[in-house]
mmCIF file of C-alpha atoms in Angstrom:
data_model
loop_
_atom_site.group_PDB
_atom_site.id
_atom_site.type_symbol
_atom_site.label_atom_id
_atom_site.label_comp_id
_atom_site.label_asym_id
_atom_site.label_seq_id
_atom_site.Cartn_x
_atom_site.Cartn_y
_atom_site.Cartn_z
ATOM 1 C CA UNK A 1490 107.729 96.300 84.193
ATOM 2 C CA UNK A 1491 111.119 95.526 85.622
ATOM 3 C CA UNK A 1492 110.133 97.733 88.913
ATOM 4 C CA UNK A 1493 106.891 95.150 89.542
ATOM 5 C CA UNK A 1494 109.594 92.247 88.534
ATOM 6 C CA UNK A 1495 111.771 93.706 91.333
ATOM 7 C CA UNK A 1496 108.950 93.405 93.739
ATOM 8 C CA UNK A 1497 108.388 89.872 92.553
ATOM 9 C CA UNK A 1498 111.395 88.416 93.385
ATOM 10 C CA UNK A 1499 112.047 90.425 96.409
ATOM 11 C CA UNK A 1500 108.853 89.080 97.701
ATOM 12 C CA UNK A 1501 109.422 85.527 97.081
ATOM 13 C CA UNK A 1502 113.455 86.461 98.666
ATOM 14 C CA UNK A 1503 111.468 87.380 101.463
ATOM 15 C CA UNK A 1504 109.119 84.741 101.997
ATOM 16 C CA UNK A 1505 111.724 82.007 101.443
ATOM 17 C CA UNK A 1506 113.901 84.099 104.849
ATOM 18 C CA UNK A 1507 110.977 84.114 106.531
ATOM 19 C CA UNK A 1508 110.209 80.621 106.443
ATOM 20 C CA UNK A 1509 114.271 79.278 107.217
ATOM 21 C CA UNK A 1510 114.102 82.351 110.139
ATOM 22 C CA UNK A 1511 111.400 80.914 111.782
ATOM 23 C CA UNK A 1512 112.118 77.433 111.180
ATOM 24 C CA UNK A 1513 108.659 77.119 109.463
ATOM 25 C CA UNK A 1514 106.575 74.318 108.306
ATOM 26 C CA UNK A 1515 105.525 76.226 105.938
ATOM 27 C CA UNK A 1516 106.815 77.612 102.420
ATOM 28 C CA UNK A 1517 103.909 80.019 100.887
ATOM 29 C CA UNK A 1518 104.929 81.601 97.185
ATOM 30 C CA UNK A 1519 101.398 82.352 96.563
ATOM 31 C CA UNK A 1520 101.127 85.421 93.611
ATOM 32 C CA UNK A 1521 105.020 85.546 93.505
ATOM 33 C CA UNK A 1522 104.554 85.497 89.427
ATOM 34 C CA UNK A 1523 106.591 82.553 89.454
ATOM 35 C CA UNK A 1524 107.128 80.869 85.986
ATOM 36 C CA UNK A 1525 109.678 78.158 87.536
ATOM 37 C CA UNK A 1526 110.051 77.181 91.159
ATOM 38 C CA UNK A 1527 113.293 79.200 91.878
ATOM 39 C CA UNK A 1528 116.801 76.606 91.691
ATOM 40 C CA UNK A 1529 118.170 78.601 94.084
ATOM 41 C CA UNK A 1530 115.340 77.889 96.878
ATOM 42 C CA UNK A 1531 116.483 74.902 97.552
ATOM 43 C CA UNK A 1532 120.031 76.199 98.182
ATOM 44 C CA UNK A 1533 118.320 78.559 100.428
ATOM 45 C CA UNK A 1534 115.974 75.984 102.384
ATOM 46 C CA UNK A 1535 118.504 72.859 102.670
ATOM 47 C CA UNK A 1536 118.536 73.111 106.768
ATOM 48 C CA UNK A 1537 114.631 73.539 107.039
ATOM 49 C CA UNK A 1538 113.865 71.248 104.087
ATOM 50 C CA UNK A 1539 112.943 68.147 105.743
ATOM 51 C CA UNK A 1540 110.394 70.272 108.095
ATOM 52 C CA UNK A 1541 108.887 71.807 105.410
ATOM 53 C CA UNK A 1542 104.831 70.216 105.460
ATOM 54 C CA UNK A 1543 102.836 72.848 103.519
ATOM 55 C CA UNK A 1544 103.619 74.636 99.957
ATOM 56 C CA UNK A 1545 101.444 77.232 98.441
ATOM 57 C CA UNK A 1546 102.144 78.158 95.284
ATOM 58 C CA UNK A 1547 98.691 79.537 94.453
ATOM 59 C CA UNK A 1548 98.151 81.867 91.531
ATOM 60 C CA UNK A 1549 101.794 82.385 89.933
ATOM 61 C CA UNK A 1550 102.177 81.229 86.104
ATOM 62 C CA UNK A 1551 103.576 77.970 87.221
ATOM 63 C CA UNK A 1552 103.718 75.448 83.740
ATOM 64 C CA UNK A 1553 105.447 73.038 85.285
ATOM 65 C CA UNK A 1554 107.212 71.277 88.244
ATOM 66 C CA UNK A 1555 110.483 68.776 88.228
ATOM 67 C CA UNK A 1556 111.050 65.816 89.763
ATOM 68 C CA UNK A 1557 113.457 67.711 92.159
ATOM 69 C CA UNK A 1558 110.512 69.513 93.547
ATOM 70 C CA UNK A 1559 108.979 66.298 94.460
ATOM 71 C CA UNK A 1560 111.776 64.618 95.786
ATOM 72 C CA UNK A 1561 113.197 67.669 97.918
ATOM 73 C CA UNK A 1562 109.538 68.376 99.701
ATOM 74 C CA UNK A 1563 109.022 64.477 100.010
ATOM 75 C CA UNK A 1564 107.555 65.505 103.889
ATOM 76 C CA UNK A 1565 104.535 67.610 102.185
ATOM 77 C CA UNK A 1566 101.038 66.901 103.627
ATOM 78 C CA UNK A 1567 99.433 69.718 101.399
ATOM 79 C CA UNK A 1568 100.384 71.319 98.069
ATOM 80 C CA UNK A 1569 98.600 73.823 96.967
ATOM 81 C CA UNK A 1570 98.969 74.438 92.891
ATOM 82 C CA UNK A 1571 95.460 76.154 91.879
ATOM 83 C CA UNK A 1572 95.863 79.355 89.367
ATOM 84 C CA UNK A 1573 98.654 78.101 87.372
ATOM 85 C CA UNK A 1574 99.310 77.083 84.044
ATOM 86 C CA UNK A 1575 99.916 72.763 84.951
ATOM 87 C CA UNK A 1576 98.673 70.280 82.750
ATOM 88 C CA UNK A 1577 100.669 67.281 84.002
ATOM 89 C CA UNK A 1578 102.600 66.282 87.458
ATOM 90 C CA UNK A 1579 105.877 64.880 87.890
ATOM 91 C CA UNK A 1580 106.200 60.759 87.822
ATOM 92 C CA UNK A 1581 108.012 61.960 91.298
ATOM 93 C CA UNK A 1582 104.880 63.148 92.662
ATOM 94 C CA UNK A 1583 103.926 59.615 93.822
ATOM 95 C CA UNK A 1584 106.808 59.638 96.009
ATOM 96 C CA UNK A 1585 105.184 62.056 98.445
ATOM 97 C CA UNK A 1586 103.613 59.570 100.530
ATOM 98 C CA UNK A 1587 102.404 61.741 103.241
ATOM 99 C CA UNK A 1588 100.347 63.969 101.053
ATOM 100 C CA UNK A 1589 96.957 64.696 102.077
ATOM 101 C CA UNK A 1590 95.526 67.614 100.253
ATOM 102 C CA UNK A 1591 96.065 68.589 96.746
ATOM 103 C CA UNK A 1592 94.550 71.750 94.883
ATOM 104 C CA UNK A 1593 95.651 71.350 91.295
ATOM 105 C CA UNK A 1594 91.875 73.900 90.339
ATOM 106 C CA UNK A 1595 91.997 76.169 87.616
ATOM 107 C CA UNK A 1596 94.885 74.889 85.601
ATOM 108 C CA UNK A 1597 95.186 73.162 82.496
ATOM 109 C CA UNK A 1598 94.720 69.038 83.324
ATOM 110 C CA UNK A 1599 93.530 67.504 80.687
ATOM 111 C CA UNK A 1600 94.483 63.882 82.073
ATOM 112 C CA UNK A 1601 93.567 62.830 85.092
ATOM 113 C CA UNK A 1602 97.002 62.611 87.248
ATOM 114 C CA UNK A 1603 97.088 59.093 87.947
ATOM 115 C CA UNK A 1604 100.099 58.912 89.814
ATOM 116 C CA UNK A 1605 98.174 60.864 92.652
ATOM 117 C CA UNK A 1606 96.110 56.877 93.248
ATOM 118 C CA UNK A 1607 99.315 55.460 94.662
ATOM 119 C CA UNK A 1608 99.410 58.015 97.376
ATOM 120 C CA UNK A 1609 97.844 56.010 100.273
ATOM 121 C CA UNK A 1610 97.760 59.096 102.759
ATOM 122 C CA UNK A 1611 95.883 61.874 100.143
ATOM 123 C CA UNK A 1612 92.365 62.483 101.188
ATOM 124 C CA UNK A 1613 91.696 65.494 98.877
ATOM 125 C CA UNK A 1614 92.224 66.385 95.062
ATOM 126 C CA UNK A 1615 90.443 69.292 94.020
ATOM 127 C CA UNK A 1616 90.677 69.315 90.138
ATOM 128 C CA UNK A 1617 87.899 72.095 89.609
ATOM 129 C CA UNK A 1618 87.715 74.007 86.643
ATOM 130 C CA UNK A 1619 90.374 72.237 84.181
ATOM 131 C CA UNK A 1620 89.718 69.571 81.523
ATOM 132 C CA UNK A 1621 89.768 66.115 82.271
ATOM 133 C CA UNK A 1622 89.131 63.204 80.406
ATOM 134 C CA UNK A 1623 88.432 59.671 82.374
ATOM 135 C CA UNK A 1624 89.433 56.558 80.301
ATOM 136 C CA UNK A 1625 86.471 54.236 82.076
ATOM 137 C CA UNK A 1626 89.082 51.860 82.779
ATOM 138 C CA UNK A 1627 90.885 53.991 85.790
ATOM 139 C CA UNK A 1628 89.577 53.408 88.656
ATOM 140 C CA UNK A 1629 88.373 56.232 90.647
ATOM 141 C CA UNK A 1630 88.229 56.583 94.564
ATOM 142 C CA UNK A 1631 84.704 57.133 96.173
ATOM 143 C CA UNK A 1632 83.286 60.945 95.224
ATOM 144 C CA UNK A 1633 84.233 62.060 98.616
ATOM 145 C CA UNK A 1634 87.654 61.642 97.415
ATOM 146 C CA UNK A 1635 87.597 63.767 94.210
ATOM 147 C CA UNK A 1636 86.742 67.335 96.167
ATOM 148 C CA UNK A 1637 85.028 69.527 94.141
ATOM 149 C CA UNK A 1638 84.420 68.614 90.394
ATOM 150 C CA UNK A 1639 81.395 71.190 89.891
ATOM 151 C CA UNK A 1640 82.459 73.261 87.329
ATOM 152 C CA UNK A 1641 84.750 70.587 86.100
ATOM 153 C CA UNK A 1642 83.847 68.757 82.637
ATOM 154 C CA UNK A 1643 84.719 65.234 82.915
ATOM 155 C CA UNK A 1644 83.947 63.664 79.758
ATOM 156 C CA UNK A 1645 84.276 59.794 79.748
ATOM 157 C CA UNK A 1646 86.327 57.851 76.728
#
């Protein structure tokens, strides 16, 4: 166990120098068995921070993000969350006002993020395969908006 928990965090070590090395737009942690997003990343990234467009944290055991995550990768035009263990977003994720794409799929939403509305710029939130309840008073963008919900149970209140 500690051997694949070596390879773990060498992995993510290694992604995070690839990405300030190449002066990369992109951050990918994707199957890094990440609990927490690492403190010491953003140490690590503060020169490429602000260049930073695309996260992937796909399929680690994510439960939760801070507000700190938000407001450090406030320049993100896709975040990519599916595979985790979420059931709510940051009040800070409605300062990321250049997001476009979302994938918040197989986790455990049981609320609809609302703060995601106020992000003029997002064309795509997939919320497939979680658990979301709609109070019929929120207004909801056209379908087109709400990528793929088949396999999603909406129930309405």
């Amino acid at each position: 166990m500690l051997k694949k928990m070596g390879e773990a965090v060498a992995r993510v070590a290694r992604k995070v120098n690839e990405t300030v090395e190449n002066d990369s737009d992109t951050l990918d942690l994707a199957e890094c068995k990440l609990v927490s997003f690492p403190v010491a990343i953003y140490k690590v990234l503060r020169n490429v921070v602000r260049h930073i467009q695309f996260i992937n944290l796909s399929n680690n055991e994510l439960r939760s993000l801070t507000n700190k995550f938000m407001t450090t990768f406030s320049q993100l035009r896709e975040l990519y969350l599916e595979g985790n263990a979420l059931y709510k977003l940051p009040d800070e994720v409605s300062s990321l006002h250049r997001l476009k794409i979302i994938n918040l799929s197989r986790n455990q939403f049981r609320d609809f993020p609302e703060k995601l509305t106020a992000l003029l710029a997002l064309e795509t939130i997939n919320l497939e395969e979680n658990f979301i309840v709609v109070p019929h008073s929120l207004f909801l963008p056209p379908p087109s908006f709400l990528y793929p919900l088949r396999r999603q149970e909406i129930q309405y209140v």
